[in-house]
Coordinates of C-alpha atoms and ligand atoms in Angstrom, one line a residue:
M1 CA -4.9 -23.0 21.8
N2 CA -2.6 -20.2 20.7
R3 CA -2.4 -20.8 16.9
V4 CA -3.4 -17.6 15.2
F5 CA -4.3 -17.1 11.5
I6 CA -4.4 -13.6 10.2
K7 CA -6.2 -12.9 6.9
T8 CA -5.5 -9.5 5.4
Y9 CA -7.8 -7.6 2.9
G10 CA -6.9 -4.4 1.1
C11 CA -3.8 -2.3 0.8
Q12 CA -0.1 -2.4 1.8
M13 CA -0.9 -0.4 4.9
N14 CA -3.2 -3.3 6.0
E15 CA -0.5 -5.8 5.2
R16 CA 2.0 -3.8 7.3
D17 CA -0.5 -3.6 10.2
S18 CA -1.1 -7.4 10.1
E19 CA 2.6 -8.0 10.1
A20 CA 3.1 -5.8 13.2
V21 CA 0.2 -7.6 14.9
A22 CA 1.8 -10.9 14.1
A23 CA 5.1 -9.8 15.5
M24 CA 3.4 -8.5 18.7
L25 CA 1.5 -11.8 19.1
R26 CA 4.6 -13.9 18.6
A27 CA 6.4 -11.9 21.3
R28 CA 3.5 -12.8 23.6
G29 CA 3.9 -16.5 22.9
Y30 CA 1.2 -17.0 20.2
R31 CA 2.1 -19.0 17.1
I32 CA 1.3 -17.5 13.7
V33 CA 0.1 -20.2 11.3
N34 CA -0.4 -20.0 7.5
D35 CA -3.2 -22.6 7.3
E36 CA -6.6 -21.3 8.4
N37 CA -7.7 -24.9 9.0
T38 CA -5.2 -25.4 11.9
C39 CA -5.8 -22.2 13.8
D40 CA -7.5 -21.6 17.2
V41 CA -7.9 -17.9 16.6
M42 CA -8.7 -16.2 13.3
L43 CA -8.2 -12.4 12.8
L44 CA -9.6 -10.7 9.7
N45 CA -7.8 -7.4 9.0
T46 CA -10.4 -5.7 6.9
C47 CA -10.7 -3.0 4.2
S48 CA -13.5 -0.5 3.7
V49 CA -12.4 1.1 0.4
R50 CA -15.5 -0.2 -1.3
D51 CA -18.8 -1.8 -0.1
M52 CA -17.7 -4.9 -1.9
A53 CA -14.6 -5.2 0.2
E54 CA -16.6 -5.2 3.4
Q55 CA -19.2 -7.7 2.1
K56 CA -16.3 -10.1 1.3
A57 CA -15.0 -10.0 4.9
I58 CA -18.5 -10.2 6.4
G59 CA -19.1 -13.3 4.2
K60 CA -15.8 -14.8 5.4
A61 CA -16.6 -14.1 9.0
G62 CA -20.0 -15.6 8.7
H63 CA -18.5 -18.7 7.3
V64 CA -15.8 -19.0 9.8
A65 CA -18.2 -18.5 12.7
Q66 CA -19.5 -22.0 11.9
K67 CA -16.3 -23.3 13.5
K68 CA -17.5 -22.1 16.9
K69 CA -20.4 -24.6 16.7
R70 CA -17.8 -27.4 16.7
N71 CA -15.3 -25.6 18.9
P72 CA -16.8 -23.0 21.3
R73 CA -13.3 -21.9 22.4
F74 CA -12.4 -20.8 18.8
I75 CA -11.9 -17.0 18.7
L76 CA -12.9 -14.8 15.8
G77 CA -11.7 -11.3 15.5
I78 CA -12.3 -8.4 13.1
L79 CA -9.6 -5.8 12.8
G80 CA -8.9 -2.7 10.8
C81 CA -11.0 -0.4 8.6
M82 CA -14.3 -2.2 8.6
A83 CA -14.1 -2.6 12.4
Q84 CA -13.5 1.1 12.6
N85 CA -16.2 2.0 10.2
R86 CA -19.0 -0.2 11.6
G87 CA -17.9 -1.0 15.2
A88 CA -20.3 -2.9 17.5
Q89 CA -22.9 -2.7 14.7
L90 CA -21.1 -5.6 13.1
L91 CA -22.4 -7.9 15.9
D92 CA -25.9 -7.6 14.5
A93 CA -24.8 -9.4 11.3
L94 CA -22.1 -11.4 13.0
P95 CA -23.2 -12.4 16.6
D96 CA -20.3 -15.0 17.0
V97 CA -17.5 -12.4 16.6
D98 CA -15.5 -12.1 19.8
L99 CA -13.2 -9.2 19.1
I100 CA -13.6 -6.0 17.1
V101 CA -10.5 -3.8 17.0
G102 CA -10.2 -0.5 15.1
T103 CA -7.3 1.0 13.3
Q104 CA -5.8 2.8 16.3
K105 CA -5.8 -0.3 18.6
F106 CA -3.8 -3.0 16.8
H107 CA -1.3 -2.9 19.6
Q108 CA -4.0 -4.0 22.0
V109 CA -4.7 -7.3 20.2
P110 CA -2.3 -9.4 22.4
D111 CA -3.9 -8.2 25.6
Y112 CA -7.4 -8.6 24.3
L113 CA -6.7 -12.2 23.2
D114 CA -5.2 -13.0 26.6
N115 CA -8.4 -11.5 28.2
L116 CA -10.7 -13.6 26.0
R117 CA -8.7 -16.7 26.8
A118 CA -8.7 -15.9 30.5
A119 CA -12.5 -15.5 30.4
Q120 CA -12.8 -18.8 28.7
E121 CA -10.5 -20.4 31.3
A122 CA -12.7 -18.8 34.1
G123 CA -15.7 -20.5 32.4
T124 CA -17.7 -17.2 32.3
V125 CA -21.2 -18.1 31.2
L126 CA -22.0 -15.3 28.9
P127 CA -19.6 -15.0 25.9
T128 CA -17.1 -12.2 26.5
R129 CA -16.9 -9.8 23.6
I130 CA -14.4 -6.9 23.2
V131 CA -15.1 -3.9 21.0
D132 CA -12.5 -1.2 20.8
I133 CA -12.6 1.4 18.0
A134 CA -11.5 4.4 20.1
E135 CA -8.9 6.8 18.9
E136 CA -5.5 6.7 20.7
A137 CA -2.8 9.3 20.6
G138 CA 0.5 7.8 19.5
S139 CA -1.1 4.6 18.1
Q140 CA 0.8 5.3 14.8
N141 CA 4.0 4.6 16.8
T142 CA 3.0 1.0 17.6
I143 CA 3.3 -0.2 14.0
R144 CA 7.1 -0.9 14.1
E145 CA 7.8 -4.6 14.6
H146 CA 8.6 -6.8 11.6
V147 CA 8.2 -10.5 10.8
L148 CA 10.9 -10.9 8.2
E149 CA 11.0 -14.0 6.1
E150 CA 14.4 -15.7 5.7
R151 CA 16.7 -13.6 3.5
Q152 CA 14.0 -11.0 3.0
V153 CA 15.6 -7.9 1.4
T154 CA 12.6 -5.5 1.0
A155 CA 10.4 -4.1 3.7
F156 CA 7.6 -1.6 4.3
V157 CA 8.1 1.0 7.0
S158 CA 4.9 2.8 8.3
I159 CA 5.7 6.5 8.7
Q160 CA 2.3 8.0 9.2
Q161 CA -1.4 7.1 9.5
G162 CA -4.6 8.9 8.6
C163 CA -5.5 11.6 6.1
N164 CA -7.0 15.0 6.3
M165 CA -7.7 15.5 2.6
D166 CA -11.4 14.4 2.5
C167 CA -11.6 13.4 -1.1
A168 CA -15.3 13.0 -1.8
F169 CA -15.2 9.3 -2.7
C170 CA -12.9 8.2 0.0
I171 CA -13.7 6.5 3.4
V172 CA -10.1 6.6 4.7
P173 CA -10.3 9.8 6.7
K174 CA -13.2 8.1 8.6
T175 CA -11.5 4.7 9.1
R176 CA -7.9 5.9 9.6
G177 CA -8.6 9.2 11.3
D178 CA -6.5 12.4 11.3
E179 CA -2.9 12.5 10.0
R180 CA -0.5 11.3 12.6
S181 CA 3.2 11.0 11.9
R182 CA 5.8 8.9 13.7
P183 CA 8.9 10.5 15.2
M184 CA 11.7 10.7 12.5
D185 CA 14.4 9.3 14.8
Q186 CA 12.2 6.2 15.5
I187 CA 11.7 5.6 11.7
V188 CA 15.4 6.0 11.0
R189 CA 16.3 3.6 13.8
E190 CA 13.8 1.1 12.4
C191 CA 15.4 1.4 8.9
E192 CA 18.8 0.9 10.4
E193 CA 17.7 -2.2 12.3
L194 CA 16.2 -3.6 9.1
A195 CA 19.4 -2.9 7.2
D196 CA 21.3 -4.8 9.9
R197 CA 18.9 -7.7 9.3
G198 CA 19.7 -7.8 5.6
V199 CA 17.0 -5.5 4.2
R200 CA 18.3 -3.5 1.3
E201 CA 15.1 -1.7 0.0
I202 CA 12.7 0.3 2.1
T203 CA 9.2 1.4 1.1
L204 CA 8.0 4.3 3.3
L205 CA 4.3 3.8 3.8
G206 CA 1.3 5.9 4.8
Q207 CA -2.1 7.0 3.5
I208 CA -0.5 10.4 2.5
V209 CA 3.2 10.1 3.0
T210 CA 4.0 13.5 1.4
S211 CA 2.2 15.1 4.4
Y212 CA 4.6 13.4 6.8
G213 CA 5.5 15.5 9.8
R214 CA 3.9 18.7 8.5
R215 CA 2.4 19.3 11.9
D216 CA 5.4 18.1 13.9
Y217 CA 8.5 19.3 12.2
T218 CA 9.6 22.6 10.7
H219 CA 10.7 23.1 7.1
T220 CA 14.5 23.4 7.3
G221 CA 15.9 25.6 4.5
G222 CA 12.8 25.1 2.4
V223 CA 13.1 21.3 2.8
T224 CA 9.9 19.6 4.0
P225 CA 9.9 17.0 6.8
F226 CA 9.2 14.3 4.3
V227 CA 12.3 15.1 2.2
Q228 CA 14.3 15.5 5.5
L229 CA 13.2 11.9 6.3
L230 CA 14.2 10.7 2.8
E231 CA 17.6 12.3 3.2
R232 CA 18.2 10.5 6.5
V233 CA 17.1 7.1 5.1
N234 CA 19.3 7.8 2.1
A235 CA 22.3 8.2 4.4
I236 CA 21.9 4.7 6.0
P237 CA 24.8 2.6 4.6
G238 CA 23.0 -0.8 4.3
I239 CA 20.0 0.6 2.5
K240 CA 20.4 0.5 -1.3
R241 CA 17.0 1.7 -2.4
I242 CA 14.1 3.8 -1.2
R243 CA 10.5 3.9 -2.4
F244 CA 7.3 5.4 -0.9
T245 CA 3.5 5.1 -1.2
S246 CA 0.9 6.7 -1.2
P247 CA 1.6 10.4 -1.9
H248 CA -0.7 13.2 -2.9
P249 CA 0.1 15.5 -5.9
R250 CA -0.2 18.5 -3.6
G251 CA 2.8 17.2 -1.7
F252 CA 5.1 17.4 -4.8
K253 CA 6.8 20.7 -4.0
D254 CA 10.2 21.7 -5.5
D255 CA 12.2 20.1 -2.8
L256 CA 10.7 16.7 -3.4
I257 CA 11.1 16.9 -7.1
A258 CA 14.7 18.0 -6.7
A259 CA 15.3 15.1 -4.3
Y260 CA 15.1 12.8 -7.3
G261 CA 18.1 14.5 -8.7
R262 CA 20.3 14.3 -5.6
L263 CA 19.3 11.3 -3.4
E264 CA 20.9 8.4 -5.3
K265 CA 18.9 5.7 -3.5
L266 CA 15.5 7.3 -4.2
C267 CA 14.3 5.1 -7.1
E268 CA 13.0 6.7 -10.2
Y269 CA 9.5 5.3 -9.8
V270 CA 6.6 7.5 -8.6
H271 CA 3.0 6.5 -7.8
L272 CA 1.2 9.8 -8.5
P273 CA -2.6 9.4 -8.1
L274 CA -4.5 11.5 -10.7
Q275 CA -8.0 10.2 -10.2
S276 CA -9.4 12.4 -13.0
G277 CA -8.1 14.5 -15.9
S278 CA -11.0 16.9 -15.8
D279 CA -10.8 20.0 -13.6
R280 CA -14.5 20.0 -13.1
I281 CA -14.5 16.4 -11.8
L282 CA -11.3 17.1 -9.7
R283 CA -13.3 19.9 -8.0
A284 CA -16.3 17.6 -7.4
M285 CA -13.8 15.0 -5.9
N286 CA -12.4 17.7 -3.7
R287 CA -8.9 17.1 -5.1
P288 CA -7.0 20.4 -4.7
Y289 CA -5.0 20.5 -7.9
T290 CA -5.7 21.1 -11.6
R291 CA -4.9 18.9 -14.6
E292 CA -2.3 21.6 -15.6
R293 CA -0.6 21.5 -12.2
Y294 CA -0.6 17.7 -12.3
R295 CA 1.0 17.8 -15.8
Q296 CA 3.6 20.3 -14.5
I297 CA 4.6 17.9 -11.7
V298 CA 5.0 15.0 -14.2
D299 CA 7.1 17.2 -16.6
D300 CA 9.2 18.6 -13.7
L301 CA 10.0 15.0 -12.5
R302 CA 10.9 13.9 -16.0
R303 CA 13.2 16.9 -16.3
V304 CA 15.0 15.8 -13.2
R305 CA 14.9 12.1 -14.1
P306 CA 14.2 11.5 -17.8
D307 CA 13.9 7.8 -17.2
M308 CA 11.3 8.2 -14.4
Y309 CA 8.6 5.6 -14.2
F310 CA 5.0 6.6 -13.3
S311 CA 2.0 4.8 -12.0
T312 CA -1.3 6.3 -11.0
D313 CA -4.8 5.8 -9.6
I314 CA -7.8 6.7 -11.8
I315 CA -11.5 6.6 -11.1
V316 CA -13.8 6.3 -14.1
G317 CA -17.5 7.1 -13.9
F318 CA -17.4 9.5 -11.0
P319 CA -20.9 10.9 -10.6
G320 CA -21.6 13.5 -13.3
E321 CA -18.6 12.5 -15.4
T322 CA -19.5 13.5 -19.0
T323 CA -18.0 12.2 -22.3
E324 CA -16.0 15.5 -22.4
D325 CA -14.7 14.9 -18.8
F326 CA -13.6 11.4 -19.7
E327 CA -12.0 12.6 -22.9
Q328 CA -9.9 15.0 -20.8
T329 CA -8.9 12.1 -18.5
R330 CA -8.0 9.9 -21.5
E331 CA -6.0 12.7 -23.1
L332 CA -4.0 13.4 -19.9
F333 CA -3.6 9.7 -19.2
D334 CA -2.1 9.2 -22.6
A335 CA 0.1 12.3 -22.3
C336 CA 1.6 11.1 -19.0
N337 CA 2.5 7.8 -20.6
Y338 CA 2.1 5.8 -17.4
D339 CA 4.0 2.6 -16.9
M340 CA 1.4 1.2 -14.5
A341 CA -2.0 2.3 -13.3
Y342 CA -4.9 1.2 -11.0
V343 CA -8.1 2.1 -12.8
F344 CA -11.2 1.8 -10.7
K345 CA -14.9 2.0 -11.8
Y346 CA -16.6 4.4 -9.3
S347 CA -18.8 2.6 -6.9
I348 CA -21.0 4.3 -4.3
R349 CA -19.2 4.2 -0.9
T350 CA -21.7 4.6 1.9
G351 CA -20.5 7.3 4.4
T352 CA -18.7 9.4 1.8
P353 CA -19.9 12.8 0.4
A354 CA -20.0 11.4 -3.2
A355 CA -22.5 8.7 -2.2
E356 CA -25.1 11.5 -2.0
L357 CA -24.3 12.8 -5.5
A358 CA -26.9 12.5 -8.3
D359 CA -25.9 11.7 -11.9
Q360 CA -24.6 8.2 -11.3
V361 CA -22.9 6.9 -14.5
P362 CA -24.3 3.7 -15.9
D363 CA -22.2 0.6 -15.3
D364 CA -21.7 -0.3 -19.0
L365 CA -20.4 3.2 -19.6
K366 CA -18.0 2.9 -16.7
E367 CA -16.8 -0.5 -18.1
E368 CA -16.3 1.1 -21.5
R369 CA -14.2 3.9 -20.1
N370 CA -12.3 1.4 -17.9
Q371 CA -11.4 -0.6 -21.0
V372 CA -10.2 2.4 -22.9
L373 CA -7.7 3.3 -20.2
L374 CA -6.6 -0.3 -19.7
R375 CA -5.9 -0.7 -23.5
L376 CA -3.9 2.6 -23.4
L377 CA -1.9 1.4 -20.4
E378 CA -1.0 -1.9 -22.1
Q379 CA 0.2 -0.1 -25.2
N380 CA 2.3 2.3 -23.1
S381 CA 3.7 -0.5 -21.0
D382 CA 4.5 -2.6 -24.1
R383 CA 6.1 0.4 -25.8
R384 CA 8.3 1.2 -22.7
N385 CA 9.3 -2.4 -22.2
A386 CA 10.3 -2.8 -25.8
T387 CA 12.8 0.0 -25.4
L388 CA 14.5 -2.0 -22.5
V389 CA 15.5 -5.0 -24.7
G390 CA 19.3 -5.0 -25.0
T391 CA 19.7 -2.6 -22.1
T392 CA 21.5 -3.5 -18.9
Q393 CA 19.4 -2.8 -15.8
E394 CA 20.4 -2.7 -12.2
V395 CA 18.3 -5.3 -10.4
L396 CA 18.0 -6.0 -6.6
V397 CA 18.0 -9.8 -6.3
E398 CA 15.0 -10.6 -4.1
G399 CA 15.0 -14.4 -4.3
P400 CA 13.8 -17.5 -6.3
D401 CA 10.9 -16.8 -8.5
K402 CA 7.5 -18.3 -7.8
K403 CA 8.0 -21.1 -10.2
G404 CA 11.3 -22.0 -8.6
V405 CA 12.9 -22.0 -12.1
G406 CA 15.1 -19.0 -11.7
Y407 CA 15.4 -15.8 -9.6
M408 CA 13.5 -12.6 -9.6
G409 CA 14.1 -9.0 -8.7
R410 CA 13.1 -5.4 -9.6
T411 CA 14.7 -2.6 -11.6
R412 CA 14.8 0.8 -10.0
G413 CA 11.7 1.5 -12.2
N414 CA 9.9 -1.2 -10.2
R415 CA 9.8 -3.6 -13.2
I416 CA 9.9 -7.3 -12.3
V417 CA 12.8 -9.2 -13.9
H418 CA 13.3 -12.9 -14.2
F419 CA 16.9 -14.3 -14.7
A420 CA 19.2 -17.1 -13.8
A421 CA 21.2 -16.5 -10.6
N422 CA 22.1 -18.2 -7.3
E423 CA 21.3 -17.8 -3.7
R424 CA 24.5 -16.0 -2.8
L425 CA 23.3 -13.0 -4.9
I426 CA 20.1 -12.4 -2.9
G427 CA 20.2 -8.8 -1.6
E428 CA 22.8 -7.8 -4.2
L429 CA 22.4 -5.1 -6.8
V430 CA 23.4 -6.8 -10.1
P431 CA 23.5 -5.8 -13.7
V432 CA 21.0 -7.8 -15.9
T433 CA 20.8 -7.5 -19.6
I434 CA 17.2 -7.6 -20.8
K435 CA 16.7 -10.2 -23.5
R436 CA 12.9 -10.3 -24.0
V437 CA 9.8 -8.7 -22.4
S438 CA 6.1 -9.1 -21.9
T439 CA 3.6 -6.4 -20.8
A440 CA 4.4 -6.8 -17.1
V441 CA 7.6 -8.8 -16.9
L442 CA 11.2 -8.5 -18.2
Y443 CA 13.5 -11.5 -18.8
G444 CA 17.2 -11.2 -18.7
E445 CA 20.7 -12.5 -18.2
L446 CA 23.1 -11.7 -15.4
E447 CA 26.0 -9.6 -16.6
L448 CA 28.6 -10.6 -14.0
A449 CA 31.5 -12.4 -15.7
G450 CA 32.9 -15.1 -13.4
V451 CA 29.8 -15.2 -11.2
E452 CA 28.9 -18.8 -10.4
R453 CA 25.3 -19.1 -11.8
Ligands
LIG501 S1 -5.8 11.6 -0.2 FE1 -6.1 9.5 -0.5 S2 -6.5 8.6 1.5 FE2 -6.7 10.8 1.6 S3 -8.9 11.2 1.3 FE3 -7.9 11.4 -0.6 S4 -8.0 9.3 -1.6 FE4 -8.4 9.1 0.6

């Protein structure tokens, strides 16, 4: 009766929260299963970034609830952003749900499951339901346990939760609450423990990582707390590479830009959300930077690391976006020469300021603008990858590729590479000469004379 299946919707932060819940449940004696048909408990860790994401989870929960007809002791729980956003209201649409846990209560899940089981054992007549979406000070410090796969060499480390930026289209400040950072010593210790367990690449994670510690730590010698943290992780012997997501352009001060020139483990790959290239739309989105300032950040980073790789987030069709606004976005998108981008067609998100805005852009126009940027991105990526043929790239060997034909890993620029290798090299940084490329993947050959392949 203790087999738990966790289904995760949405972003890497949700994946990380689900992993921590799985680790806490295991420590409590529950078994985490990968097949939803064999579980006694199903937990849906949900996303609220768009209405569609919520509808998907509600549909799933409604379907799964059928199981309770056959097995009344089956437990169904809804966790995360949608739970936080809708709370007990969810029970109107989903009366068979037993557990609703918000984004600051993941650490309570083991206790709540125990309580539900105990109530079942006690044979209480009325179904026991638990709804907890309260805020809890320090909850950000509970996301620290990991469930590492065998020979896993990359890991995400949550450093902060919440966001105070209030972008007009975004529900995150409501679902994740105010910015809350974890103690730096705790994060560094977690990274050291991961290194001892064979992890070689750390991705520091948060809704707005560049704001890390700004209310808890002082700037030392003009160095922000986030860069102080990068310096400390960079000093951990076993760690070979550092990445982070998601930052805000406003957090790219001189110290962070300079850090790319002096912290050798900080990979030359930046995810820098632009959202729009029009100052008028950026103001309407409540994004406190200009296209000029954004371009300056990109140029400064390229000055420090000419081989820098960039990815971004763009919203096309934000209410009121004119042809001229979009042309400014297209022009800046092209000028920044992105290697990767997440382009979203604006959709009304109930509960956000933008949902009330007039001048909604027609869907076909959104799609047209979406396609323009995706074509540009493909051209940019093809152009960049073509320059890599014949070069030798440093690759972190992550393991066998999905097809089980060869091995895969990533360059420091976060490009996926496929090549022949052997198990002994998992976790090693190896030189791979790129032989051929596609838009998203590189194919190469190991450059280690005498290495048994
Ligand atoms: S900075 Fe990011 S998480 Fe924060 S409100 Fe804006 S889009 Fe949402």
